[in-house]
Amino acid sequence: MICDICPRRCHALRTAERGEGYCRMPEGPVLARADLHLWEEPPISGTRGSGTVFFSGCSLGCVFCQNEEISHRDFGKPVSLERLGEICDELVARGAHNINFVTPTHYAHIVIKLLEEHPLPVPVVWNCGGYERLETLKALAGKVDIYLPDLKYMDSGVAARYSDAPDYPQVAIAAIREMAEQVGPCVFDEDGLLKKGVVIRHLLLPGQLNGAKAAMDWVAGNFAPGQVLFSLMSQYTPWGRAAEFAEIDRTLRAGEVRAAREYMDNLGLDGFVQERDSVGRQYTPNFDLTGL
């Protein structure tokens, strides 16, 4: 295939054996892990866990990525479309509240085909970096129940420096609007689990409190209460190439987390604030081909 799935639109040749272009992935799915995961937001993880399916490769280039073993170094195992369906069924049989496709952007064509041929009995979660092409999202309409995008940056210079994506702010804003239009306001079941909706994540970065405030301002200014949820994440740990950028080669200060939390409260945003003790490598899954 000649690929233009993501906003890079690099028209890379992706064959069964190898991939070119930004994501470096072949046409067929490459996975690193599939397991029940309890570290998502409470209405997604629930009591039994979210059935996470981690894809290898990524169309972003975040220098601090905690999943860099699979996003940048491409660790993973090729699986067939049939096997991917079996993996989803196995997670459902183990009690997964949902099937959570993690970093699926460059495999949208695979997920679309899977869900057309193999409908799932639980909500489908699209867990992504927010860097999505509108045409690709429109093809997912009616197939995804819960969108879980990042809103990483509102400044193109910061996006270019840390993710090699100067167009990230405008792309992510348009993408999140499309997601919200597709699935509508958040809907919960009788147990408080999310059945439908958008949860917008923002990872607080060292020295980027103003960026976090800008992201929260945009969400508060564009969505009514209850229309979307906002998740302020404070788990940042220097990782990957972060050591090359002195200003982010540290953990968050207590004052940064406190100020961001207070700003979110003052705006009245519905959602979640991650505890500061969520910092550390122990909160990153072991990418050891579990469940494949």
mmCIF file of C-alpha atoms in Angstrom:
data_model
loop_
_atom_site.group_PDB
_atom_site.id
_atom_site.type_symbol
_atom_site.label_atom_id
_atom_site.label_comp_id
_atom_site.label_asym_id
_atom_site.label_seq_id
_atom_site.Cartn_x
_atom_site.Cartn_y
_atom_site.Cartn_z
ATOM 1 C CA MET A 1 0.000 0.000 0.000
ATOM 2 C CA ILE A 2 0.994 3.619 -0.550
ATOM 3 C CA CYS A 3 0.134 5.187 2.780
ATOM 4 C CA ASP A 4 -1.399 8.585 3.559
ATOM 5 C CA ILE A 5 -3.338 7.513 6.669
ATOM 6 C CA CYS A 6 -1.854 10.028 9.104
ATOM 7 C CA PRO A 7 -1.281 13.807 8.809
ATOM 8 C CA ARG A 8 2.305 13.214 7.653
ATOM 9 C CA ARG A 9 0.895 11.938 4.353
ATOM 10 C CA CYS A 10 4.355 10.662 3.450
ATOM 11 C CA HIS A 11 3.002 8.308 0.731
ATOM 12 C CA ALA A 12 5.334 5.610 1.995
ATOM 13 C CA LEU A 13 5.364 2.137 0.514
ATOM 14 C CA ARG A 14 4.195 -0.321 3.166
ATOM 15 C CA THR A 15 4.449 -3.974 2.146
ATOM 16 C CA ALA A 16 3.833 -7.226 4.000
ATOM 17 C CA GLU A 17 7.533 -7.421 4.849
ATOM 18 C CA ARG A 18 8.546 -3.861 5.673
ATOM 19 C CA GLY A 19 7.509 -0.256 5.931
ATOM 20 C CA GLU A 20 9.014 3.034 4.912
ATOM 21 C CA GLY A 21 7.987 6.537 5.877
ATOM 22 C CA TYR A 22 7.513 8.025 9.303
ATOM 23 C CA CYS A 23 5.938 5.095 11.176
ATOM 24 C CA ARG A 24 8.338 2.549 9.638
ATOM 25 C CA MET A 25 5.694 -0.161 9.917
ATOM 26 C CA PRO A 26 4.629 -2.789 7.356
ATOM 27 C CA GLU A 27 1.089 -2.923 6.024
ATOM 28 C CA GLY A 28 -0.032 -5.631 8.443
ATOM 29 C CA PRO A 29 -0.300 -5.182 12.203
ATOM 30 C CA VAL A 30 2.713 -5.426 14.502
ATOM 31 C CA LEU A 31 1.855 -5.708 18.206
ATOM 32 C CA ALA A 32 3.928 -5.502 21.370
ATOM 33 C CA ARG A 33 1.435 -6.484 24.060
ATOM 34 C CA ALA A 34 -2.226 -7.351 24.651
ATOM 35 C CA ASP A 35 -3.456 -7.539 28.217
ATOM 36 C CA LEU A 36 -5.893 -6.232 30.813
ATOM 37 C CA HIS A 37 -4.759 -2.799 31.957
ATOM 38 C CA LEU A 38 -5.828 -1.053 35.169
ATOM 39 C CA TRP A 39 -3.958 2.238 34.709
ATOM 40 C CA GLU A 40 -6.359 4.073 32.417
ATOM 41 C CA GLU A 41 -8.914 6.568 33.708
ATOM 42 C CA PRO A 42 -11.329 4.897 36.205
ATOM 43 C CA PRO A 43 -14.399 4.681 33.909
ATOM 44 C CA ILE A 44 -12.236 2.997 31.264
ATOM 45 C CA SER A 45 -10.235 0.599 33.455
ATOM 46 C CA GLY A 46 -13.134 -0.212 35.755
ATOM 47 C CA THR A 47 -12.590 -3.130 38.124
ATOM 48 C CA ARG A 48 -11.490 -5.763 35.616
ATOM 49 C CA GLY A 49 -9.308 -3.705 33.321
ATOM 50 C CA SER A 50 -9.265 -2.291 29.825
ATOM 51 C CA GLY A 51 -8.329 -4.763 27.106
ATOM 52 C CA THR A 52 -5.300 -2.945 25.738
ATOM 53 C CA VAL A 53 -3.763 -3.843 22.380
ATOM 54 C CA PHE A 54 -0.442 -2.043 21.892
ATOM 55 C CA PHE A 55 0.594 -1.418 18.274
ATOM 56 C CA SER A 56 4.262 -0.924 17.401
ATOM 57 C CA GLY A 57 5.488 2.154 15.549
ATOM 58 C CA CYS A 58 4.099 5.685 15.729
ATOM 59 C CA SER A 59 3.396 8.620 13.440
ATOM 60 C CA LEU A 60 4.585 11.118 16.056
ATOM 61 C CA GLY A 61 8.162 11.525 17.244
ATOM 62 C CA CYS A 62 7.867 12.525 20.914
ATOM 63 C CA VAL A 63 11.362 12.723 22.388
ATOM 64 C CA PHE A 64 10.057 11.808 25.858
ATOM 65 C CA CYS A 65 7.849 8.855 24.890
ATOM 66 C CA GLN A 66 7.550 6.320 27.702
ATOM 67 C CA ASN A 67 6.690 3.639 25.159
ATOM 68 C CA GLU A 68 9.756 4.404 23.052
ATOM 69 C CA GLU A 69 10.758 0.735 22.928
ATOM 70 C CA ILE A 70 7.810 0.117 20.624
ATOM 71 C CA SER A 71 7.127 3.610 19.239
ATOM 72 C CA HIS A 72 10.700 4.470 18.226
ATOM 73 C CA ARG A 73 12.636 1.198 18.319
ATOM 74 C CA ASP A 74 9.850 -0.797 16.676
ATOM 75 C CA PHE A 75 9.847 -3.809 18.976
ATOM 76 C CA GLY A 76 6.896 -6.061 18.255
ATOM 77 C CA LYS A 77 5.514 -9.157 16.586
ATOM 78 C CA PRO A 78 3.630 -9.285 13.284
ATOM 79 C CA VAL A 79 0.194 -10.880 13.567
ATOM 80 C CA SER A 80 -2.512 -11.661 11.055
ATOM 81 C CA LEU A 81 -5.877 -9.916 10.957
ATOM 82 C CA GLU A 82 -7.449 -13.201 12.058
ATOM 83 C CA ARG A 83 -5.110 -13.419 15.046
ATOM 84 C CA LEU A 84 -5.871 -9.806 15.980
ATOM 85 C CA GLY A 85 -9.556 -10.704 16.144
ATOM 86 C CA GLU A 86 -8.756 -13.711 18.329
ATOM 87 C CA ILE A 87 -6.687 -11.529 20.661
ATOM 88 C CA CYS A 88 -9.629 -9.163 21.103
ATOM 89 C CA ASP A 89 -11.957 -12.093 21.803
ATOM 90 C CA GLU A 90 -9.524 -13.492 24.375
ATOM 91 C CA LEU A 91 -9.416 -10.168 26.214
ATOM 92 C CA VAL A 92 -13.212 -9.970 26.232
ATOM 93 C CA ALA A 93 -13.385 -13.546 27.587
ATOM 94 C CA ARG A 94 -11.042 -12.508 30.412
ATOM 95 C CA GLY A 95 -13.469 -9.753 31.403
ATOM 96 C CA ALA A 96 -12.178 -6.674 29.585
ATOM 97 C CA HIS A 97 -14.626 -3.791 29.893
ATOM 98 C CA ASN A 98 -13.566 -2.561 26.446
ATOM 99 C CA ILE A 99 -11.016 -3.131 23.703
ATOM 100 C CA ASN A 100 -8.460 -0.353 23.789
ATOM 101 C CA PHE A 101 -6.354 0.093 20.644
ATOM 102 C CA VAL A 102 -3.205 1.947 21.743
ATOM 103 C CA THR A 103 -1.265 4.023 19.183
ATOM 104 C CA PRO A 104 -3.443 2.728 16.330
ATOM 105 C CA THR A 105 -3.239 5.716 13.963
ATOM 106 C CA HIS A 106 -0.964 4.129 11.345
ATOM 107 C CA TYR A 107 -3.048 0.947 11.527
ATOM 108 C CA ALA A 108 -6.434 2.576 11.029
ATOM 109 C CA HIS A 109 -6.949 0.537 7.847
ATOM 110 C CA ILE A 110 -6.481 -2.661 9.853
ATOM 111 C CA VAL A 111 -8.773 -1.618 12.711
ATOM 112 C CA ILE A 112 -11.490 -0.559 10.264
ATOM 113 C CA LYS A 113 -11.334 -3.897 8.462
ATOM 114 C CA LEU A 114 -11.289 -5.819 11.742
ATOM 115 C CA LEU A 115 -14.363 -4.035 13.108
ATOM 116 C CA GLU A 116 -16.248 -4.459 9.833
ATOM 117 C CA GLU A 117 -15.573 -8.189 9.740
ATOM 118 C CA HIS A 118 -15.444 -8.874 13.466
ATOM 119 C CA PRO A 119 -17.755 -6.611 15.517
ATOM 120 C CA LEU A 120 -16.896 -6.578 19.202
ATOM 121 C CA PRO A 121 -19.391 -6.976 22.072
ATOM 122 C CA VAL A 122 -17.738 -4.287 24.219
ATOM 123 C CA PRO A 123 -16.946 -0.596 23.555
ATOM 124 C CA VAL A 124 -14.007 0.146 21.271
ATOM 125 C CA VAL A 125 -11.447 2.699 22.496
ATOM 126 C CA TRP A 126 -9.213 4.660 20.096
ATOM 127 C CA ASN A 127 -6.234 5.622 22.304
ATOM 128 C CA CYS A 128 -4.069 7.998 20.304
ATOM 129 C CA GLY A 129 -1.710 10.961 20.317
ATOM 130 C CA GLY A 130 -4.351 13.298 18.879
ATOM 131 C CA TYR A 131 -2.421 13.616 15.615
ATOM 132 C CA GLU A 132 -5.067 12.300 13.244
ATOM 133 C CA ARG A 133 -6.094 13.000 9.669
ATOM 134 C CA LEU A 134 -9.775 13.968 9.401
ATOM 135 C CA GLU A 135 -10.427 11.662 6.458
ATOM 136 C CA THR A 136 -9.126 8.713 8.484
ATOM 137 C CA LEU A 137 -11.274 9.615 11.474
ATOM 138 C CA LYS A 138 -14.365 9.891 9.289
ATOM 139 C CA ALA A 139 -13.761 6.321 8.123
ATOM 140 C CA LEU A 140 -13.872 5.238 11.784
ATOM 141 C CA ALA A 141 -17.291 6.818 12.394
ATOM 142 C CA GLY A 142 -19.717 4.313 13.874
ATOM 143 C CA LYS A 143 -16.932 1.857 14.688
ATOM 144 C CA VAL A 144 -15.260 3.616 17.643
ATOM 145 C CA ASP A 145 -17.229 4.257 20.832
ATOM 146 C CA ILE A 146 -14.659 6.048 22.990
ATOM 147 C CA TYR A 147 -11.950 8.381 21.767
ATOM 148 C CA LEU A 148 -8.987 8.839 24.110
ATOM 149 C CA PRO A 149 -6.777 11.441 22.380
ATOM 150 C CA ASP A 150 -3.901 13.479 23.721
ATOM 151 C CA LEU A 151 -3.933 17.232 23.404
ATOM 152 C CA LYS A 152 -0.194 17.577 23.789
ATOM 153 C CA TYR A 153 0.557 21.112 22.647
ATOM 154 C CA MET A 154 -1.118 24.373 21.741
ATOM 155 C CA ASP A 155 2.141 25.941 20.523
ATOM 156 C CA SER A 156 3.594 24.913 17.157
ATOM 157 C CA GLY A 157 7.163 25.668 18.212
ATOM 158 C CA VAL A 158 6.929 23.381 21.225
ATOM 159 C CA ALA A 159 5.253 20.705 19.081
ATOM 160 C CA ALA A 160 8.078 20.934 16.561
ATOM 161 C CA ARG A 161 10.772 20.729 19.237
ATOM 162 C CA TYR A 162 9.409 17.755 21.155
ATOM 163 C CA SER A 163 7.364 15.816 18.555
ATOM 164 C CA ASP A 164 8.674 16.951 15.157
ATOM 165 C CA ALA A 165 5.133 18.075 14.316
ATOM 166 C CA PRO A 166 4.754 21.866 14.001
ATOM 167 C CA ASP A 167 1.213 21.396 12.689
ATOM 168 C CA TYR A 168 0.187 19.412 15.763
ATOM 169 C CA PRO A 169 -2.015 22.084 17.444
ATOM 170 C CA GLN A 170 -4.316 22.713 14.480
ATOM 171 C CA VAL A 171 -4.395 19.031 13.510
ATOM 172 C CA ALA A 172 -5.267 17.853 17.034
ATOM 173 C CA ILE A 173 -7.915 20.543 17.528
ATOM 174 C CA ALA A 174 -9.682 19.575 14.297
ATOM 175 C CA ALA A 175 -9.362 15.882 15.147
ATOM 176 C CA ILE A 176 -10.844 16.247 18.632
ATOM 177 C CA ARG A 177 -13.768 18.248 17.264
ATOM 178 C CA GLU A 178 -14.461 15.453 14.778
ATOM 179 C CA MET A 179 -14.229 12.814 17.518
ATOM 180 C CA ALA A 180 -16.703 14.683 19.728
ATOM 181 C CA GLU A 181 -19.099 15.147 16.830
ATOM 182 C CA GLN A 182 -18.987 11.432 16.035
ATOM 183 C CA VAL A 183 -19.647 9.988 19.486
ATOM 184 C CA GLY A 184 -21.502 12.813 21.231
ATOM 185 C CA PRO A 185 -21.556 13.548 24.983
ATOM 186 C CA CYS A 186 -20.189 11.046 27.465
ATOM 187 C CA VAL A 187 -22.514 8.159 28.307
ATOM 188 C CA PHE A 188 -21.969 5.844 31.290
ATOM 189 C CA ASP A 189 -23.497 2.511 32.214
ATOM 190 C CA GLU A 190 -25.059 1.641 35.563
ATOM 191 C CA ASP A 191 -21.612 0.814 36.988
ATOM 192 C CA GLY A 192 -20.103 4.154 36.007
ATOM 193 C CA LEU A 193 -18.129 2.741 33.083
ATOM 194 C CA LEU A 194 -17.810 4.861 29.990
ATOM 195 C CA LYS A 195 -19.802 3.484 27.075
ATOM 196 C CA LYS A 196 -19.374 6.399 24.673
ATOM 197 C CA GLY A 197 -17.561 9.719 24.625
ATOM 198 C CA VAL A 198 -14.265 11.585 24.422
ATOM 199 C CA VAL A 199 -11.617 11.813 27.147
ATOM 200 C CA ILE A 200 -8.953 14.397 26.301
ATOM 201 C CA ARG A 201 -5.580 13.797 27.915
ATOM 202 C CA HIS A 202 -2.862 16.340 28.550
ATOM 203 C CA LEU A 203 0.544 15.291 29.861
ATOM 204 C CA LEU A 204 2.014 18.104 31.939
ATOM 205 C CA LEU A 205 5.620 18.691 30.868
ATOM 206 C CA PRO A 206 8.358 20.352 32.938
ATOM 207 C CA GLY A 207 8.336 24.102 32.377
ATOM 208 C CA GLN A 208 5.189 23.934 30.255
ATOM 209 C CA LEU A 209 2.520 25.082 32.723
ATOM 210 C CA ASN A 210 1.382 27.773 30.283
ATOM 211 C CA GLY A 211 0.937 25.111 27.631
ATOM 212 C CA ALA A 212 -1.228 23.069 29.981
ATOM 213 C CA LYS A 213 -3.327 26.134 30.764
ATOM 214 C CA ALA A 214 -3.754 26.846 27.046
ATOM 215 C CA ALA A 215 -4.955 23.279 26.454
ATOM 216 C CA MET A 216 -7.425 23.524 29.317
ATOM 217 C CA ASP A 217 -8.627 26.932 28.113
ATOM 218 C CA TRP A 218 -9.360 25.483 24.688
ATOM 219 C CA VAL A 219 -11.304 22.532 26.099
ATOM 220 C CA ALA A 220 -13.304 24.753 28.479
ATOM 221 C CA GLY A 221 -14.035 27.227 25.702
ATOM 222 C CA ASN A 222 -15.186 24.685 23.139
ATOM 223 C CA PHE A 223 -17.142 22.036 25.038
ATOM 224 C CA ALA A 224 -20.047 22.288 27.452
ATOM 225 C CA PRO A 225 -19.778 20.557 30.849
ATOM 226 C CA GLY A 226 -20.245 16.803 30.415
ATOM 227 C CA GLN A 227 -19.687 16.942 26.665
ATOM 228 C CA VAL A 228 -16.113 15.683 27.050
ATOM 229 C CA LEU A 229 -13.886 14.715 29.972
ATOM 230 C CA PHE A 230 -10.413 16.124 30.602
ATOM 231 C CA SER A 231 -7.555 14.099 32.070
ATOM 232 C CA LEU A 232 -4.589 16.009 33.498
ATOM 233 C CA MET A 233 -1.628 13.633 33.633
ATOM 234 C CA SER A 234 1.371 14.188 35.906
ATOM 235 C CA GLN A 235 3.253 10.941 35.242
ATOM 236 C CA TYR A 236 6.013 12.592 33.196
ATOM 237 C CA THR A 237 9.341 10.824 33.624
ATOM 238 C CA PRO A 238 12.463 11.745 31.626
ATOM 239 C CA TRP A 239 12.683 9.011 29.017
ATOM 240 C CA GLY A 240 14.029 8.277 25.571
ATOM 241 C CA ARG A 241 15.753 11.335 24.134
ATOM 242 C CA ALA A 242 14.610 13.685 26.903
ATOM 243 C CA ALA A 243 18.209 13.893 28.129
ATOM 244 C CA GLU A 244 19.024 15.843 24.950
ATOM 245 C CA PHE A 245 16.628 18.617 26.054
ATOM 246 C CA ALA A 246 17.848 20.032 29.352
ATOM 247 C CA GLU A 247 14.598 21.833 30.136
ATOM 248 C CA ILE A 248 12.574 18.592 30.225
ATOM 249 C CA ASP A 249 15.271 16.316 31.626
ATOM 250 C CA ARG A 250 13.689 16.308 35.077
ATOM 251 C CA THR A 251 10.520 15.232 36.829
ATOM 252 C CA LEU A 252 7.700 17.654 37.554
ATOM 253 C CA ARG A 253 7.886 19.960 40.538
ATOM 254 C CA ALA A 254 5.115 19.776 43.121
ATOM 255 C CA GLY A 255 4.270 23.424 42.421
ATOM 256 C CA GLU A 256 3.754 22.755 38.709
ATOM 257 C CA VAL A 257 1.304 19.939 39.400
ATOM 258 C CA ARG A 258 -0.499 21.949 42.071
ATOM 259 C CA ALA A 259 -0.862 25.000 39.838
ATOM 260 C CA ALA A 260 -2.188 22.931 36.923
ATOM 261 C CA ARG A 261 -4.673 21.167 39.177
ATOM 262 C CA GLU A 262 -5.910 24.466 40.613
ATOM 263 C CA TYR A 263 -6.305 25.920 37.129
ATOM 264 C CA MET A 264 -8.360 22.924 36.033
ATOM 265 C CA ASP A 265 -10.550 23.236 39.137
ATOM 266 C CA ASN A 266 -11.055 26.960 38.571
ATOM 267 C CA LEU A 267 -12.169 26.307 34.996
ATOM 268 C CA GLY A 268 -14.652 23.731 36.239
ATOM 269 C CA LEU A 269 -13.456 21.033 33.842
ATOM 270 C CA ASP A 270 -15.000 17.607 34.378
ATOM 271 C CA GLY A 271 -12.485 14.820 34.497
ATOM 272 C CA PHE A 272 -9.481 13.430 36.285
ATOM 273 C CA VAL A 273 -6.185 14.515 37.810
ATOM 274 C CA GLN A 274 -3.450 11.918 37.970
ATOM 275 C CA GLU A 275 -1.640 11.633 41.289
ATOM 276 C CA ARG A 276 1.949 12.835 41.273
ATOM 277 C CA ASP A 277 3.128 9.462 42.637
ATOM 278 C CA SER A 278 2.280 7.933 39.244
ATOM 279 C CA VAL A 279 5.802 8.869 38.137
ATOM 280 C CA GLY A 280 8.210 6.057 37.341
ATOM 281 C CA ARG A 281 8.995 3.230 34.980
ATOM 282 C CA GLN A 282 6.849 0.831 36.991
ATOM 283 C CA TYR A 283 3.786 2.410 35.381
ATOM 284 C CA THR A 284 4.905 1.538 31.856
ATOM 285 C CA PRO A 285 3.811 -1.937 30.688
ATOM 286 C CA ASN A 286 6.398 -4.571 29.966
ATOM 287 C CA PHE A 287 6.519 -4.917 26.210
ATOM 288 C CA ASP A 288 7.229 -8.637 26.179
ATOM 289 C CA LEU A 289 4.675 -9.900 23.640
ATOM 290 C CA THR A 290 2.235 -10.869 26.395
ATOM 291 C CA GLY A 291 -1.085 -12.036 24.975
ATOM 292 C CA LEU A 292 0.079 -12.384 21.381
#
